[in-house]
Amino acid sequence: MKNINTLRYVNSIGCIFFVIYGILLESWPVVITNAAIICVNLYYLFINKQNPVPADEVRS
């Protein structure tokens, strides 16, 4: 993906579905883990907007 923000939006939607899935199964580790990932994605999408980095410049 060229844009890391698009990846974060898609990942957040997937995590929301996994939170719902975890609630239906009453599997709290699934709920907690995916809720934490949603929080991280929201932080980088909305709070940490000062220094956006293109995906091809991200180093691991």
Coordinates of C-alpha atoms in Angstrom, one line a residue, residues 3-59:
N3 CA -0.6 5.2 2.0
I4 CA -0.2 4.0 5.6
N5 CA -3.4 5.9 6.6
T6 CA -5.5 3.7 4.3
L7 CA -3.9 0.6 5.8
R8 CA -4.8 1.9 9.3
Y9 CA -8.4 2.5 8.3
V10 CA -8.8 -0.9 6.8
N11 CA -7.1 -2.5 9.8
S12 CA -9.4 -0.6 12.2
I13 CA -12.5 -1.9 10.4
G14 CA -11.2 -5.4 10.7
C15 CA -10.5 -5.0 14.4
I16 CA -14.0 -3.7 15.0
F17 CA -15.4 -6.9 13.4
F18 CA -13.0 -9.0 15.6
V19 CA -14.2 -7.1 18.7
I20 CA -17.8 -7.9 17.8
Y21 CA -16.8 -11.5 17.2
G22 CA -15.0 -11.7 20.5
I23 CA -18.0 -10.3 22.4
L24 CA -20.3 -12.9 20.7
L25 CA -17.9 -15.7 21.7
E26 CA -17.2 -14.1 25.1
S27 CA -13.5 -14.3 24.3
W28 CA -12.1 -11.4 26.2
P29 CA -8.5 -11.7 25.1
V30 CA -9.7 -11.2 21.5
V31 CA -11.7 -8.2 22.5
I32 CA -9.0 -6.6 24.5
T33 CA -6.2 -7.2 21.9
N34 CA -8.3 -5.8 19.0
A35 CA -9.6 -2.9 21.1
A36 CA -5.9 -2.0 21.9
I37 CA -5.1 -2.1 18.2
I38 CA -8.0 0.2 17.4
C39 CA -6.7 2.7 20.0
V40 CA -3.2 2.6 18.4
N41 CA -4.6 3.1 14.9
L42 CA -6.9 6.0 16.1
Y43 CA -3.9 7.6 17.9
Y44 CA -1.8 7.6 14.7
L45 CA -4.7 8.6 12.5
F46 CA -6.1 11.5 14.5
I47 CA -3.8 12.6 17.3
N48 CA -0.3 12.1 15.8
K49 CA -0.9 14.0 12.6
Q50 CA 2.1 16.3 12.8
N51 CA 4.6 14.1 10.9
P52 CA 2.9 11.9 8.4
V53 CA 5.3 9.4 6.8
P54 CA 4.6 7.7 3.4
A55 CA 4.5 3.9 3.6
D56 CA 7.6 3.5 1.4
E57 CA 9.7 5.5 3.9
V58 CA 8.6 3.4 6.9
R59 CA 11.6 1.4 8.2

